[in-house]
N, CA and C atoms as an extended XYZ file, in Angstrom:
423
Properties=species:S:1:pos:R:3:atomname:S:1:resname:S:1:resid:I:1 pbc="F F F"
N       -40.683       63.917       37.540 N   MET     1
C       -39.463       63.931       38.331 CA  MET     1
C       -38.278       63.851       37.378 C   MET     1
N       -37.338       64.751       37.519 N   ASN     2
C       -36.213       64.800       36.607 CA  ASN     2
C       -34.924       65.150       37.348 C   ASN     2
N       -34.423       64.215       38.172 N   PRO     3
C       -33.181       64.502       38.880 CA  PRO     3
C       -32.013       64.562       37.903 C   PRO     3
N       -30.995       65.277       38.288 N   GLU     4
C       -29.829       65.382       37.426 CA  GLU     4
C       -28.754       64.409       37.899 C   GLU     4
N       -28.855       63.172       37.406 N   ASN     5
C       -27.827       62.169       37.679 CA  ASN     5
C       -27.804       61.173       36.535 C   ASN     5
N       -26.863       60.240       36.578 N   GLU     6
C       -26.696       59.300       35.463 CA  GLU     6
C       -27.852       58.317       35.315 C   GLU     6
N       -28.725       58.196       36.308 N   ASN     7
C       -29.846       57.253       36.239 CA  ASN     7
C       -31.177       57.917       35.903 C   ASN     7
N       -31.146       59.171       35.533 N   ALA     8
C       -32.379       59.903       35.249 CA  ALA     8
C       -33.190       59.260       34.126 C   ALA     8
N       -32.535       58.607       33.189 N   HIS     9
C       -33.233       58.024       32.034 CA  HIS     9
C       -34.185       56.887       32.415 C   HIS     9
N       -34.011       56.257       33.561 N   ILE    10
C       -34.906       55.149       33.918 CA  ILE    10
C       -36.105       55.586       34.750 C   ILE    10
N       -36.074       56.794       35.277 N   ILE    11
C       -37.128       57.226       36.194 CA  ILE    11
C       -38.492       57.296       35.527 C   ILE    11
N       -38.542       57.717       34.296 N   ASP    12
C       -39.819       57.812       33.591 CA  ASP    12
C       -40.239       56.492       32.947 C   ASP    12
N       -39.456       55.461       33.121 N   ASN    13
C       -39.775       54.160       32.550 CA  ASN    13
C       -40.919       53.511       33.322 C   ASN    13
N       -41.806       52.827       32.597 N   GLU    14
C       -42.949       52.169       33.254 CA  GLU    14
C       -42.528       51.092       34.242 C   GLU    14
N       -41.314       50.599       34.125 N   HIS    15
C       -40.806       49.540       35.006 CA  HIS    15
C       -39.911       50.089       36.120 C   HIS    15
N       -39.977       51.383       36.361 N   PHE    16
C       -39.047       52.016       37.304 CA  PHE    16
C       -39.023       51.338       38.671 C   PHE    16
N       -40.173       51.025       39.242 N   SER    17
C       -40.181       50.435       40.589 CA  SER    17
C       -39.471       49.085       40.597 C   SER    17
N       -39.667       48.289       39.576 N   TYR    18
C       -38.992       46.992       39.466 CA  TYR    18
C       -37.482       47.189       39.305 C   TYR    18
N       -37.096       48.101       38.417 N   LEU    19
C       -35.681       48.390       38.192 CA  LEU    19
C       -35.007       48.875       39.467 C   LEU    19
N       -35.700       49.714       40.179 N   LEU    20
C       -35.172       50.281       41.413 CA  LEU    20
C       -34.812       49.190       42.415 C   LEU    20
N       -35.729       48.263       42.607 N   ILE    21
C       -35.497       47.182       43.572 CA  ILE    21
C       -34.513       46.157       43.028 C   ILE    21
N       -34.755       45.670       41.826 N   ARG    22
C       -33.988       44.552       41.286 CA  ARG    22
C       -32.546       44.896       40.954 C   ARG    22
N       -32.331       46.028       40.306 N   ASP    23
C       -30.983       46.318       39.813 CA  ASP    23
C       -30.209       47.342       40.634 C   ASP    23
N       -30.868       48.009       41.540 N   TYR    24
C       -30.153       49.001       42.345 CA  TYR    24
C       -30.137       48.610       43.822 C   TYR    24
N       -31.298       48.419       44.412 N   LEU    25
C       -31.366       48.094       45.834 CA  LEU    25
C       -30.724       46.742       46.145 C   LEU    25
N       -31.121       45.691       45.422 N   LEU    26
C       -30.555       44.365       45.700 CA  LEU    26
C       -29.040       44.345       45.530 C   LEU    26
N       -28.555       45.001       44.496 N   GLY    27
C       -27.105       45.064       44.289 CA  GLY    27
C       -26.395       45.741       45.446 C   GLY    27
N       -27.001       46.787       45.973 N   ASN    28
C       -26.399       47.483       47.116 CA  ASN    28
C       -26.406       46.612       48.363 C   ASN    28
N       -27.491       45.886       48.579 N   ILE    29
C       -27.609       45.044       49.773 CA  ILE    29
C       -26.697       43.813       49.687 C   ILE    29
N       -26.705       43.159       48.525 N   LEU    30
C       -25.978       41.897       48.380 CA  LEU    30
C       -24.503       42.088       48.028 C   LEU    30
N       -24.167       43.245       47.512 N   GLY    31
C       -22.773       43.558       47.206 CA  GLY    31
C       -22.135       42.613       46.217 C   GLY    31
N       -20.899       42.230       46.491 N   GLU    32
C       -20.132       41.399       45.558 CA  GLU    32
C       -20.702       39.987       45.392 C   GLU    32
N       -21.635       39.601       46.242 N   HIS    33
C       -22.223       38.259       46.167 CA  HIS    33
C       -23.582       38.252       45.465 C   HIS    33
N       -23.935       39.353       44.830 N   THR    34
C       -25.244       39.487       44.184 CA  THR    34
C       -25.547       38.332       43.238 C   THR    34
N       -24.647       38.051       42.309 N   ASP    35
C       -24.906       36.999       41.318 CA  ASP    35
C       -25.137       35.642       41.964 C   ASP    35
N       -24.292       35.278       42.919 N   GLU    36
C       -24.406       33.965       43.552 CA  GLU    36
C       -25.707       33.840       44.355 C   GLU    36
N       -26.028       34.871       45.112 N   ILE    37
C       -27.235       34.816       45.940 CA  ILE    37
C       -28.485       34.791       45.068 C   ILE    37
N       -28.513       35.611       44.023 N   LEU    38
C       -29.686       35.623       43.137 CA  LEU    38
C       -29.848       34.284       42.408 C   LEU    38
N       -28.736       33.669       42.035 N   TYR    39
C       -28.807       32.358       41.369 CA  TYR    39
C       -29.469       31.324       42.282 C   TYR    39
N       -29.008       31.241       43.521 N   TRP    40
C       -29.577       30.264       44.455 CA  TRP    40
C       -30.996       30.642       44.865 C   TRP    40
N       -31.295       31.932       44.884 N   ALA    41
C       -32.672       32.374       45.150 CA  ALA    41
C       -33.590       31.941       44.012 C   ALA    41
N       -33.106       32.004       42.781 N   GLY    42
C       -33.889       31.544       41.633 CA  GLY    42
C       -34.182       30.056       41.716 C   GLY    42
N       -33.190       29.275       42.132 N   LYS    43
C       -33.401       27.839       42.308 CA  LYS    43
C       -34.439       27.582       43.403 C   LYS    43
N       -34.360       28.347       44.479 N   ASP    44
C       -35.318       28.192       45.569 CA  ASP    44
C       -36.733       28.562       45.121 C   ASP    44
N       -36.870       29.625       44.351 N   LEU    45
C       -38.194       30.007       43.829 CA  LEU    45
C       -38.786       28.894       42.966 C   LEU    45
N       -37.944       28.276       42.156 N   ALA    46
C       -38.421       27.178       41.309 CA  ALA    46
C       -38.923       26.010       42.152 C   ALA    46
N       -38.255       25.734       43.256 N   ARG    47
C       -38.707       24.648       44.129 CA  ARG    47
C       -40.030       25.000       44.805 C   ARG    47
N       -40.251       26.285       45.080 N   GLN    48
C       -41.510       26.721       45.693 CA  GLN    48
C       -42.664       26.723       44.695 C   GLN    48
N       -42.347       26.875       43.410 N   PHE    49
C       -43.371       26.934       42.365 CA  PHE    49
C       -43.008       25.969       41.237 C   PHE    49
N       -43.039       24.663       41.539 N   PRO    50
C       -42.631       23.668       40.535 CA  PRO    50
C       -43.623       23.594       39.369 C   PRO    50
N       -43.089       23.324       38.201 N   LEU    51
C       -43.904       23.163       37.003 CA  LEU    51
C       -44.142       21.686       36.741 C   LEU    51
N       -45.228       21.394       36.051 N   LYS    52
C       -45.544       20.004       35.736 CA  LYS    52
C       -44.727       19.483       34.563 C   LYS    52
N       -44.379       20.374       33.636 N   SER    53
C       -43.632       19.934       32.459 CA  SER    53
C       -42.760       21.061       31.929 C   SER    53
N       -41.815       20.704       31.084 N   GLN    54
C       -40.943       21.704       30.473 CA  GLN    54
C       -41.732       22.652       29.583 C   GLN    54
N       -42.808       22.196       28.988 N   GLU    55
C       -43.624       23.043       28.114 CA  GLU    55
C       -44.202       24.234       28.875 C   GLU    55
N       -44.430       24.071       30.178 N   ASP    56
C       -44.973       25.152       31.001 CA  ASP    56
C       -43.936       26.236       31.291 C   ASP    56
N       -42.689       25.937       31.032 N   LEU    57
C       -41.604       26.843       31.375 CA  LEU    57
C       -41.698       28.175       30.635 C   LEU    57
N       -42.035       28.147       29.370 N   TYR    58
C       -42.092       29.370       28.570 CA  TYR    58
C       -43.129       30.346       29.129 C   TYR    58
N       -44.284       29.822       29.458 N   GLU    59
C       -45.341       30.645       30.030 CA  GLU    59
C       -44.978       31.113       31.438 C   GLU    59
N       -44.367       30.250       32.220 N   ALA    60
C       -43.980       30.598       33.591 CA  ALA    60
C       -42.965       31.734       33.604 C   ALA    60
N       -42.027       31.720       32.684 N   MET    61
C       -41.024       32.790       32.634 CA  MET    61
C       -41.690       34.142       32.373 C   MET    61
N       -42.696       34.150       31.537 N   ILE    62
C       -43.425       35.393       31.268 CA  ILE    62
C       -44.211       35.813       32.504 C   ILE    62
N       -44.941       34.874       33.116 N   TYR    63
C       -45.736       35.195       34.307 CA  TYR    63
C       -44.882       35.710       35.455 C   TYR    63
N       -43.672       35.200       35.571 N   CYS    64
C       -42.759       35.650       36.630 CA  CYS    64
C       -42.169       37.024       36.326 C   CYS    64
N       -42.373       37.510       35.125 N   GLY    65
C       -41.802       38.794       34.734 CA  GLY    65
C       -40.356       38.680       34.291 C   GLY    65
N       -39.906       37.457       34.022 N   PHE    66
C       -38.518       37.230       33.622 CA  PHE    66
C       -38.281       37.506       32.147 C   PHE    66
N       -39.311       37.398       31.320 N   GLY    67
C       -39.168       37.659       29.889 CA  GLY    67
C       -39.578       36.483       29.038 C   GLY    67
N       -39.502       36.709       27.738 N   GLN    68
C       -39.846       35.708       26.724 CA  GLN    68
C       -38.638       34.811       26.508 C   GLN    68
N       -38.799       33.525       26.768 N   LEU    69
C       -37.727       32.551       26.649 CA  LEU    69
C       -37.787       31.903       25.268 C   LEU    69
N       -36.628       31.795       24.624 N   GLU    70
C       -36.567       31.141       23.317 CA  GLU    70
C       -35.380       30.190       23.292 C   GLU    70
N       -35.645       28.934       22.944 N   LEU    71
C       -34.574       27.943       22.825 CA  LEU    71
C       -33.799       28.221       21.539 C   LEU    71
N       -32.500       28.455       21.673 N   LEU    72
C       -31.652       28.733       20.510 CA  LEU    72
C       -30.911       27.500       20.027 C   LEU    72
N       -30.442       26.709       20.986 N   LYS    73
C       -29.622       25.548       20.635 CA  LYS    73
C       -29.797       24.479       21.693 C   LYS    73
N       -29.937       23.238       21.244 N   LYS    74
C       -30.067       22.117       22.173 CA  LYS    74
C       -29.117       21.014       21.738 C   LYS    74
N       -28.216       20.678       22.647 N   GLU    75
C       -27.276       19.592       22.412 CA  GLU    75
C       -27.438       18.580       23.525 C   GLU    75
N       -26.628       17.545       23.517 N   LYS    76
C       -26.785       16.469       24.492 CA  LYS    76
C       -26.738       16.979       25.933 C   LYS    76
N       -25.731       17.753       26.278 N   ASN    77
C       -25.554       18.197       27.657 CA  ASN    77
C       -25.691       19.702       27.862 C   ASN    77
N       -26.055       20.421       26.824 N   THR    78
C       -26.230       21.866       26.963 CA  THR    78
C       -27.463       22.337       26.203 C   THR    78
N       -28.032       23.403       26.702 N   GLN    79
C       -29.127       24.088       26.026 CA  GLN    79
C       -28.852       25.571       26.157 C   GLN    79
N       -29.122       26.316       25.098 N   GLN    80
C       -28.923       27.758       25.164 CA  GLN    80
C       -30.233       28.456       24.822 C   GLN    80
N       -30.589       29.409       25.686 N   TYR    81
C       -31.825       30.162       25.544 CA  TYR    81
C       -31.524       31.648       25.466 C   TYR    81
N       -32.388       32.368       24.761 N   SER    82
C       -32.346       33.828       24.849 CA  SER    82
C       -33.538       34.253       25.689 C   SER    82
N       -33.385       35.364       26.348 N   LEU    83
C       -34.430       35.919       27.188 CA  LEU    83
C       -34.633       37.354       26.729 C   LEU    83
N       -35.873       37.712       26.387 N   ASP    84
C       -36.116       39.026       25.818 CA  ASP    84
C       -37.436       39.604       26.300 C   ASP    84
N       -37.474       40.899       26.450 N   SER    85
C       -38.699       41.648       26.750 CA  SER    85
C       -38.325       43.129       26.746 C   SER    85
N       -39.321       43.985       26.802 N   ASP    86
C       -39.054       45.423       26.901 CA  ASP    86
C       -38.272       45.723       28.175 C   ASP    86
N       -38.638       45.045       29.251 N   LEU    87
C       -37.954       45.249       30.535 CA  LEU    87
C       -36.478       44.849       30.430 C   LEU    87
N       -36.206       43.746       29.769 N   ILE    88
C       -34.820       43.293       29.623 CA  ILE    88
C       -34.018       44.295       28.800 C   ILE    88
N       -34.624       44.855       27.783 N   THR    89
C       -33.947       45.874       26.983 CA  THR    89
C       -33.518       47.045       27.856 C   THR    89
N       -34.388       47.470       28.765 N   VAL    90
C       -34.053       48.561       29.677 CA  VAL    90
C       -33.006       48.106       30.691 C   VAL    90
N       -33.175       46.910       31.250 N   ARG    91
C       -32.259       46.418       32.282 CA  ARG    91
C       -30.836       46.235       31.760 C   ARG    91
N       -30.688       45.820       30.508 N   THR    92
C       -29.338       45.584       29.976 CA  THR    92
C       -28.563       46.886       29.760 C   THR    92
N       -29.238       48.024       29.884 N   GLN    93
C       -28.534       49.313       29.814 CA  GLN    93
C       -27.710       49.548       31.079 C   GLN    93
N       -28.065       48.864       32.150 N   ASN    94
C       -27.347       48.976       33.411 CA  ASN    94
C       -26.290       47.879       33.449 C   ASN    94
N       -25.044       48.259       33.508 N   GLU    95
C       -23.954       47.277       33.503 CA  GLU    95
C       -23.975       46.365       34.718 C   GLU    95
N       -24.667       46.761       35.778 N   GLN    96
C       -24.715       45.958       36.999 CA  GLN    96
C       -25.918       45.018       37.041 C   GLN    96
N       -26.756       45.046       36.012 N   ALA    97
C       -27.934       44.175       36.001 CA  ALA    97
C       -27.502       42.713       36.011 C   ALA    97
N       -28.158       41.927       36.849 N   SER    98
C       -27.854       40.502       36.961 CA  SER    98
C       -29.069       39.692       36.528 C   SER    98
N       -28.837       38.683       35.735 N   PHE    99
C       -29.900       37.786       35.293 CA  PHE    99
C       -29.699       36.380       35.871 C   PHE    99
N       -28.986       36.322       36.988 N   GLN   100
C       -28.720       35.039       37.631 CA  GLN   100
C       -29.965       34.478       38.319 C   GLN   100
N       -30.889       35.335       38.750 N   LEU   101
C       -32.149       34.852       39.319 CA  LEU   101
C       -32.892       34.022       38.277 C   LEU   101
N       -32.969       34.545       37.071 N   GLU   102
C       -33.630       33.853       35.970 CA  GLU   102
C       -32.901       32.558       35.620 C   GLU   102
N       -31.570       32.609       35.615 N   ALA   103
C       -30.767       31.419       35.302 CA  ALA   103
C       -30.990       30.327       36.339 C   ALA   103
N       -30.994       30.694       37.613 N   GLY   104
C       -31.228       29.707       38.667 CA  GLY   104
C       -32.615       29.102       38.588 C   GLY   104
N       -33.613       29.947       38.330 N   PHE   105
C       -34.993       29.479       38.201 CA  PHE   105
C       -35.110       28.487       37.045 C   PHE   105
N       -34.542       28.844       35.903 N   LEU   106
C       -34.595       27.983       34.729 CA  LEU   106
C       -33.874       26.658       34.982 C   LEU   106
N       -32.679       26.724       35.557 N   ALA   107
C       -31.909       25.498       35.815 CA  ALA   107
C       -32.663       24.551       36.742 C   ALA   107
N       -33.251       25.090       37.792 N   GLN   108
C       -33.949       24.228       38.754 CA  GLN   108
C       -35.220       23.640       38.149 C   GLN   108
N       -35.944       24.418       37.363 N   GLN   109
C       -37.156       23.884       36.720 CA  GLN   109
C       -36.797       22.753       35.756 C   GLN   109
N       -35.728       22.928       34.989 N   ILE   110
C       -35.285       21.874       34.066 CA  ILE   110
C       -34.852       20.646       34.866 C   ILE   110
N       -34.132       20.866       35.945 N   GLN   111
C       -33.685       19.744       36.778 CA  GLN   111
C       -34.880       18.976       37.333 C   GLN   111
N       -35.901       19.695       37.792 N   MET   112
C       -37.061       19.018       38.383 CA  MET   112
C       -37.917       18.309       37.334 C   MET   112
N       -37.991       18.856       36.121 N   THR   113
C       -38.832       18.222       35.103 CA  THR   113
C       -38.125       17.073       34.392 C   THR   113
N       -36.775       17.102       34.367 N   THR   114
C       -36.046       16.022       33.696 CA  THR   114
C       -35.476       15.002       34.674 C   THR   114
N       -35.272       15.414       35.924 N   GLY   115
C       -34.646       14.544       36.902 CA  GLY   115
C       -33.131       14.502       36.779 C   GLY   115
N       -32.560       15.351       35.922 N   LEU   116
C       -31.113       15.381       35.718 CA  LEU   116
C       -30.515       16.628       36.368 C   LEU   116
N       -29.344       16.508       37.003 N   PRO   117
C       -28.702       17.691       37.586 CA  PRO   117
C       -28.464       18.756       36.520 C   PRO   117
N       -28.729       19.994       36.864 N   CYS   118
C       -28.635       21.081       35.898 CA  CYS   118
C       -28.135       22.343       36.575 C   CYS   118
N       -27.206       23.015       35.936 N   GLU   119
C       -26.710       24.321       36.368 CA  GLU   119
C       -26.806       25.255       35.171 C   GLU   119
N       -26.709       26.548       35.430 N   ALA   120
C       -26.843       27.519       34.345 CA  ALA   120
C       -25.982       28.741       34.592 C   ALA   120
N       -25.736       29.470       33.527 N   LYS   121
C       -25.091       30.774       33.640 CA  LYS   121
C       -25.790       31.720       32.679 C   LYS   121
N       -25.920       32.957       33.107 N   ALA   122
C       -26.525       33.994       32.281 CA  ALA   122
C       -25.453       35.003       31.902 C   ALA   122
N       -25.513       35.479       30.677 N   GLU   123
C       -24.574       36.495       30.229 CA  GLU   123
C       -25.292       37.500       29.341 C   GLU   123
N       -24.794       38.701       29.371 N   ILE   124
C       -25.300       39.755       28.504 CA  ILE   124
C       -24.295       39.910       27.373 C   ILE   124
N       -24.753       39.699       26.144 N   LEU   125
C       -23.882       39.804       24.977 CA  LEU   125
C       -24.382       40.913       24.064 C   LEU   125
N       -23.477       41.474       23.303 N   VAL   126
C       -23.846       42.498       22.329 CA  VAL   126
C       -23.955       41.818       20.970 C   VAL   126
N       -25.139       41.909       20.364 N   GLY   127
C       -25.384       41.280       19.072 CA  GLY   127
C       -24.811       42.068       17.914 C   GLY   127
N       -24.993       41.544       16.710 N   LYS   128
C       -24.483       42.190       15.498 CA  LYS   128
C       -25.084       43.579       15.301 C   LYS   128
N       -26.321       43.743       15.711 N   ASP   129
C       -27.000       45.031       15.570 CA  ASP   129
C       -26.725       45.960       16.759 C   ASP   129
N       -25.748       45.587       17.585 N   LYS   130
C       -25.326       46.326       18.785 CA  LYS   130
C       -26.380       46.324       19.887 C   LYS   130
N       -27.413       45.528       19.710 N   LYS   131
C       -28.415       45.371       20.769 CA  LYS   131
C       -27.893       44.343       21.763 C   LYS   131
N       -28.047       44.652       23.036 N   LYS   132
C       -27.626       43.713       24.070 CA  LYS   132
C       -28.703       42.649       24.232 C   LYS   132
N       -28.254       41.402       24.428 N   GLU   133
C       -29.196       40.316       24.642 CA  GLU   133
C       -28.730       39.439       25.790 C   GLU   133
N       -29.710       38.815       26.439 N   VAL   134
C       -29.420       37.940       27.563 CA  VAL   134
C       -29.469       36.500       27.068 C   VAL   134
N       -28.374       35.787       27.272 N   LEU   135
C       -28.298       34.368       26.925 CA  LEU   135
C       -28.111       33.573       28.201 C   LEU   135
N       -28.881       32.503       28.316 N   ILE   136
C       -28.744       31.590       29.454 CA  ILE   136
C       -28.354       30.231       28.902 C   ILE   136
N       -27.223       29.728       29.382 N   THR   137
C       -26.727       28.418       28.953 CA  THR   137
C       -26.923       27.444       30.099 C   THR   137
N       -27.589       26.328       29.799 N   LEU   138
C       -27.807       25.271       30.777 CA  LEU   138
C       -26.792       24.155       30.548 C   LEU   138
N       -26.289       23.626       31.639 N   PHE   139
C       -25.362       22.496       31.596 CA  PHE   139
C       -26.047       21.345       32.329 C   PHE   139
N       -26.412       20.316       31.570 N   ILE   140
C       -27.184       19.200       32.101 CA  ILE   140
C       -26.312       17.958       32.125 C   ILE   140
N       -26.269       17.299       33.283 N   GLU   141
C       -25.443       16.088       33.403 CA  GLU   141
C       -26.180       14.867       32.924 C   GLU   141
């Protein structure tokens, strides 16, 4: 299949069905509230599938299809993680891609395993090598 439009490059991708639903359909349905709704949906998913410990979080993120989580920086009230995978590399090509579902899931899992209130934000940044990367910053009270 080779339609002539600006999204033709993702059609042959092995993750096309996921991309179609996650980054195109949901955005159309949720509109301007996409980020907020996905964030709270991520928190709700974490409550439905609670982890026993923070160590389980890395494996859970992979099993959920969210990507490989890596702790970059840990301070008293903040933690910063990178999220990476082949799927994320493809998703970050779409300027409308939202990673707030992952941020909400991570924040709620940390909150449940530590007992401390936690919120998060996800951002797509361009690295030195011009590769886009997803960073999730947690704010822990």
